[in-house]
Amino acid sequence: MIRLSRKSDYGLVALKALRGLEPGDALSARELAAQLGLPGDMTPKVLARLAQAGLVESSMGKAGGYRLARAAGDISVAEVVRVLDGEPGLAPCREGILECNRIETCDIKHPLDNLHQEVMRVLQGMSIAQL
Amino acid sequence: MIRLSRKSDYGLVALKALRGLEPGDALSARELAAQLGLPGDMTPKVLARLAQAGLVESSMGKAGGYRLARAAGDISVAEVVRVLDGEPGLAPCREGILECNRIETCDIKHPLDNLHQEVMRVLQGMSIAQL
DNA sequence: CCAACTGCGACCGTTCTAGTCCGAGTTTAG
DNA sequence: CTAAACTCGGACTAGAACGGTCGCAGTTGG
Ligand code: SF4
Ligand code: SF4
């Protein structure tokens, strides 16, 4: 349960690889995948999503690729996870999708939310720079 | 991803219900399920596993049931989660089961382990008593 | 003996995840 | 202008994890 998805994991690896890069330069997803040993067709997806969220910048075209949109120290693990896995909350009854007949009288949800905030604070405390 | 399984959730609810109980008294799983609105056949399983791990005591036989084995303040959320979900670690490559071709040269595993420890410390900080 | 429990494992349907594939749009090089 | 090397987005499939149910054996108290 308390485990990163593969996507988040790969995202972190990719971001780390991206962080030592001349400004203006870019790395293609394919290149990254080969260099990091990630599944070839997974990397573009992850990167695209990160680009969508504004964590990395992308340039299209022949010599295109990705580069960090911000300083490595400004991108927290929490943010990456939120983008790639979503942030549903610690309790199973997330976003009202997962139903629970206890949801009306539940006395456990609030404490769990508090815990969740603390956990996120921990994840927020670590940035790509110090991976 | 950063989400409790249903099992852990139910476990916490059950433990909370169990905590205000006369010493020597016991609550049957069925009774708990009815009282808490949990799926009927799920509760015995969760309780049994908690008993196995020594978090609750069980008494068999006709007037049997479960009661806390320790003070509510001595049972942490982390422990419950570990018993019911296992504690694989934050990184996907858990227990050597999930393979990853990067595992030899991975420079991200250690930082993730550190993060994981911090997260567990947070979960350790909350007990059943203060759910 | 009988009734009410725990304990344990097998079982199945559903959901989530990992990974692959393909078509469309974009930019640069020649 | 054309072709190559990219990104982008969605659709799709196989597999694993999860939630929940069932049934039976063992135990205890009346
Ligand atoms: S028991 Fe409470 S916390 Fe758990 S899923 Fe139901 S409402 Fe949410
Ligand atoms: S990339 Fe590193 S942390 Fe992630 S699964 Fe592979 S070895 Fe583990």
mmCIF file of C-alpha atoms (C1' of nucleotides) and ligand atoms in Angstrom:
data_model
loop_
_atom_site.group_PDB
_atom_site.id
_atom_site.type_symbol
_atom_site.label_atom_id
_atom_site.label_comp_id
_atom_site.label_asym_id
_atom_site.label_seq_id
_atom_site.Cartn_x
_atom_site.Cartn_y
_atom_site.Cartn_z
ATOM 1 C CA MET A 1 0.000 0.000 0.000
ATOM 2 C CA ILE A 2 2.522 2.614 1.059
ATOM 3 C CA ARG A 3 4.306 2.234 -2.209
ATOM 4 C CA LEU A 4 5.076 4.362 -5.219
ATOM 5 C CA SER A 5 3.661 3.334 -8.537
ATOM 6 C CA ARG A 6 6.056 2.483 -11.269
ATOM 7 C CA LYS A 7 5.088 5.653 -13.041
ATOM 8 C CA SER A 8 6.090 7.865 -10.147
ATOM 9 C CA ASP A 9 9.268 5.934 -9.720
ATOM 10 C CA TYR A 10 10.219 6.363 -13.340
ATOM 11 C CA GLY A 11 9.225 9.987 -13.196
ATOM 12 C CA LEU A 12 11.652 10.613 -10.382
ATOM 13 C CA VAL A 13 14.444 8.800 -12.149
ATOM 14 C CA ALA A 14 13.832 10.743 -15.324
ATOM 15 C CA LEU A 15 13.708 14.053 -13.535
ATOM 16 C CA LYS A 16 16.923 13.284 -11.807
ATOM 17 C CA ALA A 17 18.571 12.509 -15.118
ATOM 18 C CA LEU A 18 17.204 15.726 -16.498
ATOM 19 C CA ARG A 19 18.521 17.901 -13.755
ATOM 20 C CA GLY A 20 22.135 18.066 -14.839
ATOM 21 C CA LEU A 21 21.475 19.676 -18.166
ATOM 22 C CA GLU A 22 22.635 22.840 -19.861
ATOM 23 C CA PRO A 23 19.861 25.418 -20.016
ATOM 24 C CA GLY A 24 18.446 25.446 -23.503
ATOM 25 C CA ASP A 25 19.461 21.879 -24.064
ATOM 26 C CA ALA A 26 16.968 19.026 -24.136
ATOM 27 C CA LEU A 27 16.849 15.243 -23.895
ATOM 28 C CA SER A 28 14.483 13.141 -25.964
ATOM 29 C CA ALA A 29 12.325 10.573 -24.235
ATOM 30 C CA ARG A 30 13.852 7.796 -26.266
ATOM 31 C CA GLU A 31 17.309 8.835 -25.293
ATOM 32 C CA LEU A 32 16.334 8.990 -21.652
ATOM 33 C CA ALA A 33 14.764 5.559 -21.748
ATOM 34 C CA ALA A 34 17.842 4.015 -23.296
ATOM 35 C CA GLN A 35 20.173 5.778 -20.923
ATOM 36 C CA LEU A 36 18.184 4.849 -17.809
ATOM 37 C CA GLY A 37 17.086 1.358 -18.724
ATOM 38 C CA LEU A 38 13.392 2.136 -18.551
ATOM 39 C CA PRO A 39 10.748 0.454 -20.702
ATOM 40 C CA GLY A 40 10.911 2.286 -23.992
ATOM 41 C CA ASP A 41 7.323 3.244 -24.526
ATOM 42 C CA MET A 42 6.621 4.153 -20.951
ATOM 43 C CA THR A 43 8.927 7.094 -20.715
ATOM 44 C CA PRO A 44 7.235 9.354 -23.277
ATOM 45 C CA LYS A 45 3.998 8.974 -21.433
ATOM 46 C CA VAL A 46 5.418 9.886 -18.083
ATOM 47 C CA LEU A 47 7.314 12.819 -19.481
ATOM 48 C CA ALA A 48 4.304 14.053 -21.407
ATOM 49 C CA ARG A 49 2.252 14.082 -18.264
ATOM 50 C CA LEU A 50 4.913 15.913 -16.358
ATOM 51 C CA ALA A 51 5.039 18.440 -19.173
ATOM 52 C CA GLN A 52 1.291 18.844 -18.988
ATOM 53 C CA ALA A 53 1.593 19.624 -15.322
ATOM 54 C CA GLY A 54 4.313 22.146 -15.957
ATOM 55 C CA LEU A 55 7.129 20.307 -14.209
ATOM 56 C CA VAL A 56 9.147 19.979 -17.384
ATOM 57 C CA GLU A 57 9.211 21.898 -20.628
ATOM 58 C CA SER A 58 9.046 20.202 -23.963
ATOM 59 C CA SER A 59 10.163 21.268 -27.389
ATOM 60 C CA MET A 60 8.718 19.521 -30.388
ATOM 61 C CA GLY A 61 10.316 18.816 -33.656
ATOM 62 C CA LYS A 62 13.421 17.144 -34.784
ATOM 63 C CA ALA A 63 15.887 18.226 -32.115
ATOM 64 C CA GLY A 64 13.202 18.334 -29.454
ATOM 65 C CA GLY A 65 13.053 16.809 -26.023
ATOM 66 C CA TYR A 66 12.472 17.648 -22.398
ATOM 67 C CA ARG A 67 14.150 19.826 -19.805
ATOM 68 C CA LEU A 68 13.259 20.894 -16.309
ATOM 69 C CA ALA A 69 10.889 23.799 -16.151
ATOM 70 C CA ARG A 70 12.144 24.858 -12.736
ATOM 71 C CA ALA A 71 15.192 24.449 -10.579
ATOM 72 C CA ALA A 72 15.670 20.919 -9.306
ATOM 73 C CA GLY A 73 15.351 22.174 -5.759
ATOM 74 C CA ASP A 74 11.913 23.554 -6.479
ATOM 75 C CA ILE A 75 10.375 20.256 -7.560
ATOM 76 C CA SER A 76 9.285 18.109 -4.648
ATOM 77 C CA VAL A 77 8.673 14.394 -4.644
ATOM 78 C CA ALA A 78 5.162 15.120 -3.452
ATOM 79 C CA GLU A 79 4.441 17.089 -6.573
ATOM 80 C CA VAL A 80 5.699 14.379 -8.886
ATOM 81 C CA VAL A 81 3.632 11.776 -7.112
ATOM 82 C CA ARG A 82 0.557 13.934 -7.189
ATOM 83 C CA VAL A 83 0.890 14.436 -10.915
ATOM 84 C CA LEU A 84 1.569 10.828 -11.829
ATOM 85 C CA ASP A 85 -0.537 8.957 -9.286
ATOM 86 C CA GLY A 86 -3.041 11.503 -8.139
ATOM 87 C CA GLU A 87 -3.517 12.403 -4.518
ATOM 88 C CA PRO A 88 -6.578 10.595 -3.322
ATOM 89 C CA GLY A 89 -5.948 10.769 0.402
ATOM 90 C CA LEU A 90 -5.059 8.092 2.873
ATOM 91 C CA ALA A 91 -8.589 6.874 3.496
ATOM 92 C CA PRO A 92 -10.082 4.469 0.953
ATOM 93 C CA CYS A 93 -13.176 6.619 0.450
ATOM 94 C CA ARG A 94 -11.461 8.866 -2.036
ATOM 95 C CA GLU A 95 -13.169 11.498 -4.113
ATOM 96 C CA GLY A 96 -16.519 10.024 -3.299
ATOM 97 C CA ILE A 97 -15.936 7.324 -5.872
ATOM 98 C CA LEU A 98 -15.232 4.498 -3.529
ATOM 99 C CA GLU A 99 -18.389 4.064 -1.555
ATOM 100 C CA CYS A 100 -18.478 3.121 2.083
ATOM 101 C CA ASN A 101 -21.651 2.692 4.062
ATOM 102 C CA ARG A 102 -19.872 4.049 7.100
ATOM 103 C CA ILE A 103 -19.098 7.319 5.407
ATOM 104 C CA GLU A 104 -21.797 9.230 7.219
ATOM 105 C CA THR A 105 -20.899 8.233 10.730
ATOM 106 C CA CYS A 106 -17.219 7.598 10.236
ATOM 107 C CA ASP A 107 -15.112 8.773 13.127
ATOM 108 C CA ILE A 108 -11.857 7.715 11.559
ATOM 109 C CA LYS A 109 -11.741 9.765 8.421
ATOM 110 C CA HIS A 110 -10.597 13.000 9.987
ATOM 111 C CA PRO A 111 -7.654 11.544 11.867
ATOM 112 C CA LEU A 112 -6.616 9.799 8.702
ATOM 113 C CA ASP A 113 -6.742 13.052 6.800
ATOM 114 C CA ASN A 114 -4.460 14.588 9.359
ATOM 115 C CA LEU A 115 -2.047 11.737 8.954
ATOM 116 C CA HIS A 116 -2.203 12.137 5.230
ATOM 117 C CA GLN A 117 -1.251 15.775 5.473
ATOM 118 C CA GLU A 118 1.735 14.927 7.593
ATOM 119 C CA VAL A 119 2.842 12.298 5.124
ATOM 120 C CA MET A 120 2.536 14.725 2.253
ATOM 121 C CA ARG A 121 4.575 17.214 4.212
ATOM 122 C CA VAL A 122 7.340 14.643 4.433
ATOM 123 C CA LEU A 123 7.204 14.052 0.701
ATOM 124 C CA GLN A 124 7.158 17.767 0.120
ATOM 125 C CA GLY A 125 10.351 18.067 2.088
ATOM 126 C CA MET A 126 12.418 16.176 -0.430
ATOM 127 C CA SER A 127 13.169 17.701 -3.799
ATOM 128 C CA ILE A 128 14.613 16.353 -7.005
ATOM 129 C CA ALA A 129 17.862 18.070 -6.144
ATOM 130 C CA GLN A 130 18.433 15.824 -3.147
ATOM 131 C CA LEU A 131 16.680 12.728 -4.425
ATOM 132 C CA MET B 1 -0.937 5.004 -4.262
ATOM 133 C CA ILE B 2 -0.555 6.705 -0.906
ATOM 134 C CA ARG B 3 -3.700 5.056 0.290
ATOM 135 C CA LEU B 4 -4.694 2.588 2.943
ATOM 136 C CA SER B 5 -6.153 -0.701 1.858
ATOM 137 C CA ARG B 6 -9.668 -1.502 2.896
ATOM 138 C CA LYS B 7 -8.310 -4.108 5.238
ATOM 139 C CA SER B 8 -6.176 -1.649 7.161
ATOM 140 C CA ASP B 9 -9.011 0.791 7.262
ATOM 141 C CA TYR B 10 -11.382 -1.759 8.705
ATOM 142 C CA GLY B 11 -8.730 -2.900 11.113
ATOM 143 C CA LEU B 12 -8.394 0.576 12.508
ATOM 144 C CA VAL B 13 -12.137 0.984 12.851
ATOM 145 C CA ALA B 14 -12.443 -2.351 14.602
ATOM 146 C CA LEU B 15 -9.596 -1.611 16.965
ATOM 147 C CA LYS B 16 -11.126 1.684 17.823
ATOM 148 C CA ALA B 17 -14.426 0.008 18.619
ATOM 149 C CA LEU B 18 -12.585 -2.509 20.722
ATOM 150 C CA ARG B 19 -10.768 -0.002 22.810
ATOM 151 C CA GLY B 20 -13.607 0.989 25.102
ATOM 152 C CA LEU B 21 -14.121 -2.423 26.580
ATOM 153 C CA GLU B 22 -14.103 -3.851 30.072
ATOM 154 C CA PRO B 23 -11.009 -5.962 30.673
ATOM 155 C CA GLY B 24 -11.980 -9.589 30.477
ATOM 156 C CA ASP B 25 -14.871 -8.805 28.189
ATOM 157 C CA ALA B 26 -14.839 -9.630 24.491
ATOM 158 C CA LEU B 27 -16.665 -8.722 21.294
ATOM 159 C CA SER B 28 -17.403 -11.244 18.588
ATOM 160 C CA ALA B 29 -16.436 -10.442 15.023
ATOM 161 C CA ARG B 30 -20.012 -10.721 13.887
ATOM 162 C CA GLU B 31 -21.158 -8.283 16.513
ATOM 163 C CA LEU B 32 -18.441 -5.851 15.523
ATOM 164 C CA ALA B 33 -19.322 -6.090 11.858
ATOM 165 C CA ALA B 34 -22.972 -5.393 12.525
ATOM 166 C CA GLN B 35 -22.220 -2.557 14.882
ATOM 167 C CA LEU B 36 -19.742 -0.882 12.553
ATOM 168 C CA GLY B 37 -21.419 -1.511 9.229
ATOM 169 C CA LEU B 38 -18.539 -3.511 7.807
ATOM 170 C CA PRO B 39 -18.919 -6.363 5.309
ATOM 171 C CA GLY B 40 -19.830 -9.349 7.425
ATOM 172 C CA ASP B 41 -17.288 -11.877 6.278
ATOM 173 C CA MET B 42 -14.399 -9.498 6.101
ATOM 174 C CA THR B 43 -14.188 -8.677 9.754
ATOM 175 C CA PRO B 44 -13.279 -12.134 11.073
ATOM 176 C CA LYS B 45 -10.391 -12.252 8.697
ATOM 177 C CA VAL B 46 -9.001 -8.921 9.709
ATOM 178 C CA LEU B 47 -9.411 -9.664 13.388
ATOM 179 C CA ALA B 48 -7.861 -13.085 13.034
ATOM 180 C CA ARG B 49 -4.812 -11.603 11.429
ATOM 181 C CA LEU B 50 -4.504 -8.988 14.108
ATOM 182 C CA ALA B 51 -4.761 -11.738 16.686
ATOM 183 C CA GLN B 52 -2.043 -13.667 14.925
ATOM 184 C CA ALA B 53 0.193 -10.647 15.138
ATOM 185 C CA GLY B 54 -0.546 -10.226 18.814
ATOM 186 C CA LEU B 55 -2.393 -6.928 18.586
ATOM 187 C CA VAL B 56 -5.608 -8.402 19.921
ATOM 188 C CA GLU B 57 -6.387 -11.431 22.035
ATOM 189 C CA SER B 58 -9.009 -13.932 21.048
ATOM 190 C CA SER B 59 -11.022 -16.380 23.070
ATOM 191 C CA MET B 60 -12.662 -19.251 21.297
ATOM 192 C CA GLY B 61 -15.837 -20.996 22.128
ATOM 193 C CA LYS B 62 -19.348 -19.941 22.670
ATOM 194 C CA ALA B 63 -18.888 -16.650 24.471
ATOM 195 C CA GLY B 64 -15.692 -15.884 22.641
ATOM 196 C CA GLY B 65 -14.543 -12.807 20.800
ATOM 197 C CA TYR B 66 -11.745 -10.291 20.611
ATOM 198 C CA ARG B 67 -10.230 -7.707 22.920
ATOM 199 C CA LEU B 68 -7.171 -5.506 22.752
ATOM 200 C CA ALA B 69 -4.003 -7.233 23.811
ATOM 201 C CA ARG B 70 -2.374 -3.964 24.837
ATOM 202 C CA ALA B 71 -3.347 -0.479 25.838
ATOM 203 C CA ALA B 72 -4.852 1.537 23.000
ATOM 204 C CA GLY B 73 -2.037 4.026 23.299
ATOM 205 C CA ASP B 74 0.523 1.308 22.643
ATOM 206 C CA ILE B 75 -0.854 0.276 19.267
ATOM 207 C CA SER B 76 0.288 2.514 16.439
ATOM 208 C CA VAL B 77 -1.310 2.945 13.064
ATOM 209 C CA ALA B 78 1.981 1.896 11.529
ATOM 210 C CA GLU B 79 1.783 -1.461 13.242
ATOM 211 C CA VAL B 80 -1.746 -2.134 12.081
ATOM 212 C CA VAL B 81 -0.850 -1.245 8.531
ATOM 213 C CA ARG B 82 2.237 -3.392 8.610
ATOM 214 C CA VAL B 83 0.255 -6.383 9.802
ATOM 215 C CA LEU B 84 -2.621 -6.043 7.366
ATOM 216 C CA ASP B 85 -0.880 -4.707 4.283
ATOM 217 C CA GLY B 86 2.713 -5.631 4.789
ATOM 218 C CA GLU B 87 5.483 -3.081 4.723
ATOM 219 C CA PRO B 88 7.096 -3.353 1.334
ATOM 220 C CA GLY B 89 8.863 -0.016 1.227
ATOM 221 C CA LEU B 90 8.225 3.031 -0.880
ATOM 222 C CA ALA B 91 10.176 1.875 -3.903
ATOM 223 C CA PRO B 92 8.442 -0.507 -6.302
ATOM 224 C CA CYS B 93 11.271 -3.047 -6.159
ATOM 225 C CA ARG B 94 10.005 -4.584 -2.970
ATOM 226 C CA GLU B 95 11.323 -7.746 -1.438
ATOM 227 C CA GLY B 96 13.118 -8.585 -4.614
ATOM 228 C CA ILE B 97 9.870 -9.791 -6.101
ATOM 229 C CA LEU B 98 9.229 -6.910 -8.423
ATOM 230 C CA GLU B 99 12.124 -6.939 -10.787
ATOM 231 C CA CYS B 100 13.721 -3.844 -12.187
ATOM 232 C CA ASN B 101 16.633 -3.848 -14.575
ATOM 233 C CA ARG B 102 17.889 -0.677 -12.977
ATOM 234 C CA ILE B 103 18.196 -2.290 -9.579
ATOM 235 C CA GLU B 104 21.957 -2.650 -9.759
ATOM 236 C CA THR B 105 22.795 0.898 -10.653
ATOM 237 C CA CYS B 106 19.818 2.603 -9.109
ATOM 238 C CA ASP B 107 20.676 5.867 -7.425
ATOM 239 C CA ILE B 108 17.154 6.541 -6.278
ATOM 240 C CA LYS B 109 16.459 3.620 -4.025
ATOM 241 C CA HIS B 110 18.322 4.885 -0.996
ATOM 242 C CA PRO B 111 16.693 8.290 -0.863
ATOM 243 C CA LEU B 112 13.335 6.595 -1.242
ATOM 244 C CA ASP B 113 14.128 4.326 1.666
ATOM 245 C CA ASN B 114 14.891 7.346 3.768
ATOM 246 C CA LEU B 115 11.594 8.881 2.820
ATOM 247 C CA HIS B 116 9.863 5.661 3.669
ATOM 248 C CA GLN B 117 11.341 5.639 7.124
ATOM 249 C CA GLU B 118 10.137 9.147 7.729
ATOM 250 C CA VAL B 119 6.660 8.247 6.582
ATOM 251 C CA MET B 120 6.584 5.255 8.866
ATOM 252 C CA ARG B 121 7.680 7.464 11.715
ATOM 253 C CA VAL B 122 4.648 9.626 11.096
ATOM 254 C CA LEU B 123 2.382 6.616 11.119
ATOM 255 C CA GLN B 124 4.080 5.384 14.237
ATOM 256 C CA GLY B 125 3.258 8.629 15.930
ATOM 257 C CA MET B 126 -0.459 8.050 15.926
ATOM 258 C CA SER B 127 -1.963 5.369 18.123
ATOM 259 C CA ILE B 128 -5.368 3.785 18.316
ATOM 260 C CA ALA B 129 -6.065 5.880 21.378
ATOM 261 C CA GLN B 130 -5.998 9.095 19.362
ATOM 262 C CA LEU B 131 -7.256 7.690 16.078
ATOM 263 C "C1'" DC C 1 -24.581 -33.284 22.352
ATOM 264 C "C1'" DC C 2 -25.496 -28.664 20.747
ATOM 265 C "C1'" DA C 3 -24.854 -23.855 19.804
ATOM 266 C "C1'" DA C 4 -21.901 -19.993 19.069
ATOM 267 C "C1'" DC C 5 -17.701 -18.711 18.406
ATOM 268 C "C1'" DT C 6 -12.620 -18.450 16.147
ATOM 269 C "C1'" DG C 7 -9.350 -19.965 12.544
ATOM 270 C "C1'" DC C 8 -7.869 -20.986 8.133
ATOM 271 C "C1'" DG C 9 -7.774 -21.519 3.308
ATOM 272 C "C1'" DA C 10 -9.889 -21.716 -1.205
ATOM 273 C "C1'" DC C 11 -12.437 -19.237 -4.440
ATOM 274 C "C1'" DC C 12 -14.165 -15.652 -7.809
ATOM 275 C "C1'" DG C 13 -15.341 -11.231 -9.794
ATOM 276 C "C1'" DT C 14 -13.688 -6.511 -10.258
ATOM 277 C "C1'" DT C 15 -10.503 -2.968 -10.388
ATOM 278 C "C1'" DC C 16 -5.959 -1.028 -10.899
ATOM 279 C "C1'" DT C 17 -1.538 -1.190 -13.021
ATOM 280 C "C1'" DA C 18 2.203 -1.860 -16.504
ATOM 281 C "C1'" DG C 19 3.259 -1.852 -20.795
ATOM 282 C "C1'" DT C 20 2.549 -1.645 -25.937
ATOM 283 C "C1'" DC C 21 0.826 0.265 -30.190
ATOM 284 C "C1'" DC C 22 -0.785 3.552 -33.478
ATOM 285 C "C1'" DG C 23 -2.099 7.875 -35.662
ATOM 286 C "C1'" DA C 24 -1.689 12.909 -35.716
ATOM 287 C "C1'" DG C 25 0.711 17.269 -35.189
ATOM 288 C "C1'" DT C 26 5.421 19.935 -35.165
ATOM 289 C "C1'" DT C 27 9.755 21.386 -35.994
ATOM 290 C "C1'" DT C 28 14.338 21.360 -38.195
ATOM 291 C "C1'" DA C 29 17.691 19.738 -41.785
ATOM 292 C "C1'" DG C 30 18.680 19.153 -46.405
ATOM 293 C "C1'" DC D 1 9.184 20.990 -50.230
ATOM 294 C "C1'" DT D 2 10.189 16.752 -48.369
ATOM 295 C "C1'" DA D 3 11.714 13.715 -45.065
ATOM 296 C "C1'" DA D 4 13.331 12.634 -40.563
ATOM 297 C "C1'" DA D 5 13.079 12.957 -35.624
ATOM 298 C "C1'" DC D 6 10.531 14.368 -32.217
ATOM 299 C "C1'" DT D 7 6.206 15.128 -28.997
ATOM 300 C "C1'" DC D 8 1.278 14.276 -27.965
ATOM 301 C "C1'" DG D 9 -2.868 11.714 -26.963
ATOM 302 C "C1'" DG D 10 -5.706 7.942 -26.729
ATOM 303 C "C1'" DA D 11 -6.893 2.998 -27.257
ATOM 304 C "C1'" DC D 12 -5.865 -1.441 -26.096
ATOM 305 C "C1'" DT D 13 -4.337 -5.869 -23.737
ATOM 306 C "C1'" DA D 14 -2.379 -8.879 -20.319
ATOM 307 C "C1'" DG D 15 -1.482 -9.476 -15.634
ATOM 308 C "C1'" DA D 16 -1.479 -8.623 -10.775
ATOM 309 C "C1'" DA D 17 -3.619 -6.895 -6.644
ATOM 310 C "C1'" DC D 18 -7.808 -6.191 -3.941
ATOM 311 C "C1'" DG D 19 -12.403 -6.872 -1.954
ATOM 312 C "C1'" DG D 20 -15.502 -9.871 -0.658
ATOM 313 C "C1'" DT D 21 -17.786 -14.551 -0.043
ATOM 314 C "C1'" DC D 22 -18.068 -19.367 1.215
ATOM 315 C "C1'" DG D 23 -17.270 -23.572 3.580
ATOM 316 C "C1'" DC D 24 -15.208 -26.514 6.897
ATOM 317 C "C1'" DA D 25 -12.442 -27.835 10.902
ATOM 318 C "C1'" DG D 26 -11.408 -26.898 15.771
ATOM 319 C "C1'" DT D 27 -12.916 -25.007 20.490
ATOM 320 C "C1'" DT D 28 -15.461 -23.794 24.257
ATOM 321 C "C1'" DG D 29 -19.482 -23.318 27.391
ATOM 322 C "C1'" DG D 30 -24.126 -24.889 28.596
HETATM 323 S S1 SF4 E 1 -14.505 3.505 7.193
HETATM 324 FE FE1 SF4 E 1 -14.419 5.741 7.250
HETATM 325 S S2 SF4 E 1 -12.366 6.210 6.439
HETATM 326 FE FE2 SF4 E 1 -12.735 4.068 5.907
HETATM 327 S S3 SF4 E 1 -13.612 4.193 3.842
HETATM 328 FE FE3 SF4 E 1 -15.371 4.171 5.234
HETATM 329 S S4 SF4 E 1 -15.794 6.339 5.599
HETATM 330 FE FE4 SF4 E 1 -13.744 6.275 4.669
HETATM 331 S S1 SF4 E 2 14.199 2.382 -10.474
HETATM 332 FE FE1 SF4 E 2 15.365 2.032 -8.604
HETATM 333 S S2 SF4 E 2 13.859 2.381 -6.956
HETATM 334 FE FE2 SF4 E 2 12.653 2.176 -8.849
HETATM 335 S S3 SF4 E 2 12.148 -0.023 -8.894
HETATM 336 FE FE3 SF4 E 2 14.050 0.182 -10.101
HETATM 337 S S4 SF4 E 2 15.669 -0.191 -8.599
HETATM 338 FE FE4 SF4 E 2 13.802 0.171 -7.395
#
